[in-house]
mmCIF file of C-alpha atoms in Angstrom:
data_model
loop_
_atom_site.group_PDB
_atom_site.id
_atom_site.type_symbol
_atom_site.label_atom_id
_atom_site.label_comp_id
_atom_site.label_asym_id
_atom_site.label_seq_id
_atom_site.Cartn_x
_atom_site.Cartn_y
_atom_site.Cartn_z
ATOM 1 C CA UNK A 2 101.878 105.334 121.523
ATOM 2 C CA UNK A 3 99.842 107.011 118.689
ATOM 3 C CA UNK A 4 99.770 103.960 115.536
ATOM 4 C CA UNK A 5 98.953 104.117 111.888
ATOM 5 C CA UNK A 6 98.534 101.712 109.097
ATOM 6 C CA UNK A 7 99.008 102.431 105.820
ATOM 7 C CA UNK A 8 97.154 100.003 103.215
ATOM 8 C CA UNK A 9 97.441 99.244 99.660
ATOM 9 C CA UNK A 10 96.908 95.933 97.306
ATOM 10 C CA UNK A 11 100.410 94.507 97.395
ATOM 11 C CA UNK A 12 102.034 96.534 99.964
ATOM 12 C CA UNK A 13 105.151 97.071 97.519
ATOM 13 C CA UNK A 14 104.587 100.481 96.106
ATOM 14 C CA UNK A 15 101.798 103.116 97.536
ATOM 15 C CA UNK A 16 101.613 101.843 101.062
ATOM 16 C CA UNK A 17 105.525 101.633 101.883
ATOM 17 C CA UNK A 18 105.750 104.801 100.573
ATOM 18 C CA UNK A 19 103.094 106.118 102.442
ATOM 19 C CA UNK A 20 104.905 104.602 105.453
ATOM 20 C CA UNK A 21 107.883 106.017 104.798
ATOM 21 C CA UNK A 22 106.545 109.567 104.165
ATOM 22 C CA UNK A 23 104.494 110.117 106.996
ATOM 23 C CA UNK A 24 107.368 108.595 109.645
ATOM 24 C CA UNK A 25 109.405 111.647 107.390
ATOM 25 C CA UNK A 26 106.831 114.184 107.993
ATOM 26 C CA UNK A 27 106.512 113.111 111.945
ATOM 27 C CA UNK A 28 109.643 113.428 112.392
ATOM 28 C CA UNK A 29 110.178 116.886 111.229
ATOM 29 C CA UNK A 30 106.973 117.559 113.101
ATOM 30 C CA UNK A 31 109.379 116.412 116.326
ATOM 31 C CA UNK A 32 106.666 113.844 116.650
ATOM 32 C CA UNK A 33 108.416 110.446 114.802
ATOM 33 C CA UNK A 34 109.859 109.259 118.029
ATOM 34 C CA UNK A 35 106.291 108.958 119.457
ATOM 35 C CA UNK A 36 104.200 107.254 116.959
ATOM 36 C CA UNK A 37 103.928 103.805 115.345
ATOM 37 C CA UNK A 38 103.983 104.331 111.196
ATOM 38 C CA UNK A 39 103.640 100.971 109.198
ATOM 39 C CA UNK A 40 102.374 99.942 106.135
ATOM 40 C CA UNK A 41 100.379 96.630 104.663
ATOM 41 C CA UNK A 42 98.699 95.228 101.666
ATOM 42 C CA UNK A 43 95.088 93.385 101.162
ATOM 43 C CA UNK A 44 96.552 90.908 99.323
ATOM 44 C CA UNK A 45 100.150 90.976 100.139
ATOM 45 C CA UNK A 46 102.419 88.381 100.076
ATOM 46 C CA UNK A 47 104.412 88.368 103.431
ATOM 47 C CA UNK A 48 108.254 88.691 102.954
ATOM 48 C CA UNK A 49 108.329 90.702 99.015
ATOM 49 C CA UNK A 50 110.157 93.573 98.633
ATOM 50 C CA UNK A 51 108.804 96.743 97.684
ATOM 51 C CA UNK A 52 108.834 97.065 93.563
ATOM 52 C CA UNK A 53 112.318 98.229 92.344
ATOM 53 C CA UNK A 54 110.675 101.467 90.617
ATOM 54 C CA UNK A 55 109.244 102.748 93.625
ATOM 55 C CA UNK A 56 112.711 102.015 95.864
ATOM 56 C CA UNK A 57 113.882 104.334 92.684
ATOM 57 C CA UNK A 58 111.651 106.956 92.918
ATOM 58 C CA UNK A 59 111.414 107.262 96.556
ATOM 59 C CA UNK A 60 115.678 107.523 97.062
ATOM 60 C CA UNK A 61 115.224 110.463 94.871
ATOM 61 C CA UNK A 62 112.936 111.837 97.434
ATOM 62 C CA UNK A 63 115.636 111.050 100.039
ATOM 63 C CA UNK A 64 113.493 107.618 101.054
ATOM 64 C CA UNK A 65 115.285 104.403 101.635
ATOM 65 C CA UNK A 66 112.164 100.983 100.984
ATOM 66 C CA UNK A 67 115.429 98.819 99.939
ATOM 67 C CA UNK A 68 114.720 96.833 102.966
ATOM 68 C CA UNK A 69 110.946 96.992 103.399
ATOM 69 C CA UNK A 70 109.145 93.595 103.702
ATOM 70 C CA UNK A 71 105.166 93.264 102.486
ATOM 71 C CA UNK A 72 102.892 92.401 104.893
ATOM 72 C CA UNK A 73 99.437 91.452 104.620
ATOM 73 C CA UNK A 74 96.301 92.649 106.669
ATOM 74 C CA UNK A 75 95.692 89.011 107.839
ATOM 75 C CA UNK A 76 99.028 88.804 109.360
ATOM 76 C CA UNK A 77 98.254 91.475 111.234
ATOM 77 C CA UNK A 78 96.049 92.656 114.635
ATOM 78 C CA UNK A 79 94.926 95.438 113.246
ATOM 79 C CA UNK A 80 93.148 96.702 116.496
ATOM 80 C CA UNK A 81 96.714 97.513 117.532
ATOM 81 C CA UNK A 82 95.893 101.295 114.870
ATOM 82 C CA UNK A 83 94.180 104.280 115.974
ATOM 83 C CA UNK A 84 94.259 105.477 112.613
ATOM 84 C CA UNK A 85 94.199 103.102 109.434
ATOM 85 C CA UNK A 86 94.446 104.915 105.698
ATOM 86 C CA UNK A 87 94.139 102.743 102.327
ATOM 87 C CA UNK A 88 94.706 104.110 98.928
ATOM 88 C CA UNK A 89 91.496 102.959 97.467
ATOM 89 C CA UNK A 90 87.821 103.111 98.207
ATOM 90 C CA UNK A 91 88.130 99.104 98.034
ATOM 91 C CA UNK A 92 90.749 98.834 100.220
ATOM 92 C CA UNK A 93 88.440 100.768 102.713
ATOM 93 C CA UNK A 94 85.222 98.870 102.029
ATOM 94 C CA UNK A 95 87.573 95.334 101.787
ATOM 95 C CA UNK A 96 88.569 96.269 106.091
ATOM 96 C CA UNK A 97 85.216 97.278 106.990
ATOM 97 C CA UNK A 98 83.738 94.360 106.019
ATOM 98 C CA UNK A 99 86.131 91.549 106.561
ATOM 99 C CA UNK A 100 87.177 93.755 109.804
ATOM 100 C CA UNK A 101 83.738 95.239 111.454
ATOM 101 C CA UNK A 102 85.817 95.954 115.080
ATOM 102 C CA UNK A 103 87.715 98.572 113.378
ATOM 103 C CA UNK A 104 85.484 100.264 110.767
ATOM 104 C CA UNK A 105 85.681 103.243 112.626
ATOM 105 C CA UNK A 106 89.265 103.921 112.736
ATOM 106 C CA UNK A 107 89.440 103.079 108.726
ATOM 107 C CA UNK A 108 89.404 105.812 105.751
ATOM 108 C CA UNK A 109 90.528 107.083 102.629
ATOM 109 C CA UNK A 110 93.693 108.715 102.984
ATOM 110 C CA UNK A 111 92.546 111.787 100.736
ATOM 111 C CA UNK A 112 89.033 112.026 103.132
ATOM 112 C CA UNK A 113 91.632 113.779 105.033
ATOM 113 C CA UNK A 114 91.447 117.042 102.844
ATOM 114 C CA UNK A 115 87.896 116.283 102.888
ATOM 115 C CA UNK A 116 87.701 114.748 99.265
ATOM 116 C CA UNK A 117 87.397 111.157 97.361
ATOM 117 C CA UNK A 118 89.783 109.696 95.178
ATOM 118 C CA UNK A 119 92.019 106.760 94.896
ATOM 119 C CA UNK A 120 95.766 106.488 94.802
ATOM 120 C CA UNK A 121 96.279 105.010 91.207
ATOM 121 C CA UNK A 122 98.787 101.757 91.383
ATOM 122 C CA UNK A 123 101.722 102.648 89.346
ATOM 123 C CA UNK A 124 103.172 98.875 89.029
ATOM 124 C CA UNK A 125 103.326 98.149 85.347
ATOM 125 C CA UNK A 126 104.421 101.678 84.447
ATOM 126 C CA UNK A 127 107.182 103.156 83.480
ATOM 127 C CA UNK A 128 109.216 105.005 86.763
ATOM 128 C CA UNK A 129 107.707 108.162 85.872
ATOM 129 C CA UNK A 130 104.246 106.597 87.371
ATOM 130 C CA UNK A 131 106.092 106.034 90.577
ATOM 131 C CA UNK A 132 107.327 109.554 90.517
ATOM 132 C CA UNK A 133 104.146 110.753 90.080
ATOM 133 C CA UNK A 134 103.179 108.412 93.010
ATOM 134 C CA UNK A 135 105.992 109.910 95.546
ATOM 135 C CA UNK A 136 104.481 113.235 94.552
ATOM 136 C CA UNK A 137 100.981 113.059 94.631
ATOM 137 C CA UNK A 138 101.498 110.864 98.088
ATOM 138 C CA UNK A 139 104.264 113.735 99.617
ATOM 139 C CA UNK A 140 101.735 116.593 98.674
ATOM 140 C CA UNK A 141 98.223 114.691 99.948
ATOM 141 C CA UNK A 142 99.990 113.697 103.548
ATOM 142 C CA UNK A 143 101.600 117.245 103.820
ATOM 143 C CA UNK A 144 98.744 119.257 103.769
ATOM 144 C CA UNK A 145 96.845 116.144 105.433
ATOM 145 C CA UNK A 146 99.064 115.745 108.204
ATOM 146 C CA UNK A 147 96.923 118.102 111.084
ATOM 147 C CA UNK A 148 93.992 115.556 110.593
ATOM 148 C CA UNK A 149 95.948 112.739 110.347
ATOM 149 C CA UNK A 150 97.674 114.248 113.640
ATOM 150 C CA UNK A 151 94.404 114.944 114.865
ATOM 151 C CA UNK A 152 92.589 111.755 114.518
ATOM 152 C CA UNK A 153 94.634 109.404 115.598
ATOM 153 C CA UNK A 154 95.124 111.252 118.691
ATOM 154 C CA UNK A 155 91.672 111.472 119.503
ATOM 155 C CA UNK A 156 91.083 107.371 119.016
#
């Protein structure tokens, strides 16, 4: 079964979002059923919830995180991933590194339209950051998804 992390700092905002997005966009894609979409942070605390401004924004996208549960990377086998995304350039470096086995399989989620940028954290905001988020994150794995698709397939 095709599998996919999703990484961010705290795991309560970008990455469950990300999660929940791309299992969205696979399943419209008649794909979902198939493939193994989850999220974590790099320094996550195991068991939080995702922030309450982000479970906001993303039911007004028709996305339920109400129940999601942070992970962190260490709690994790991450050689389990064909494909692992992070939101920022230091979430990328911070696998590579601390993770060698899998710095192949690691990248930038916007590498995947062929540029570099981070996902800005919207925690401290007000909930039109994490609006912002859900649509910036919706539009970048939309027109990402053939790579995304694409790579992990072909790891």
């Amino acid at each position: 079964m095709p599998s996919i992390l999703i990484v961010c700092t705290a795991n309560q905002c970008r990455s469950p979002l990300g999660e929940a997005l791309l299992r969205q966009l696979l399943q419209a894609d008649a794909k979902g059923a198939d493939w193994q979409v989850e999220s974590a942070g790099t320094w996550a605390t195991n068991g939080r919830s995702a922030h309450p401004d982000m479970c906001i924004a993303a039911e007004e996208s028709g996305l339920d995180l109400y129940q999601h549960q942070a992970r962190n990377v260490d709690a994790i086998s991450l050689e389990q991933y064909n494909l692992i995304l992070t939101m920022e350039q230091s979430h990328k470096e911070a696998l590579q590194i601390e993770f060698p086995s899998i710095r192949n399989r690691v990248f930038l989620l916007s590498e995947m339209l062929g540029v570099t940028y981070d996902i800005p954290d919207p925690i401290g905001g007000p909930l039109d950051d994490y609006r912002a988020t859900v649509r910036e994150l919706k539009r970048l794995l939309q027109l990402s998804l053939p790579r995304i698709i694409d790579l992990t397939q072909s790891t």
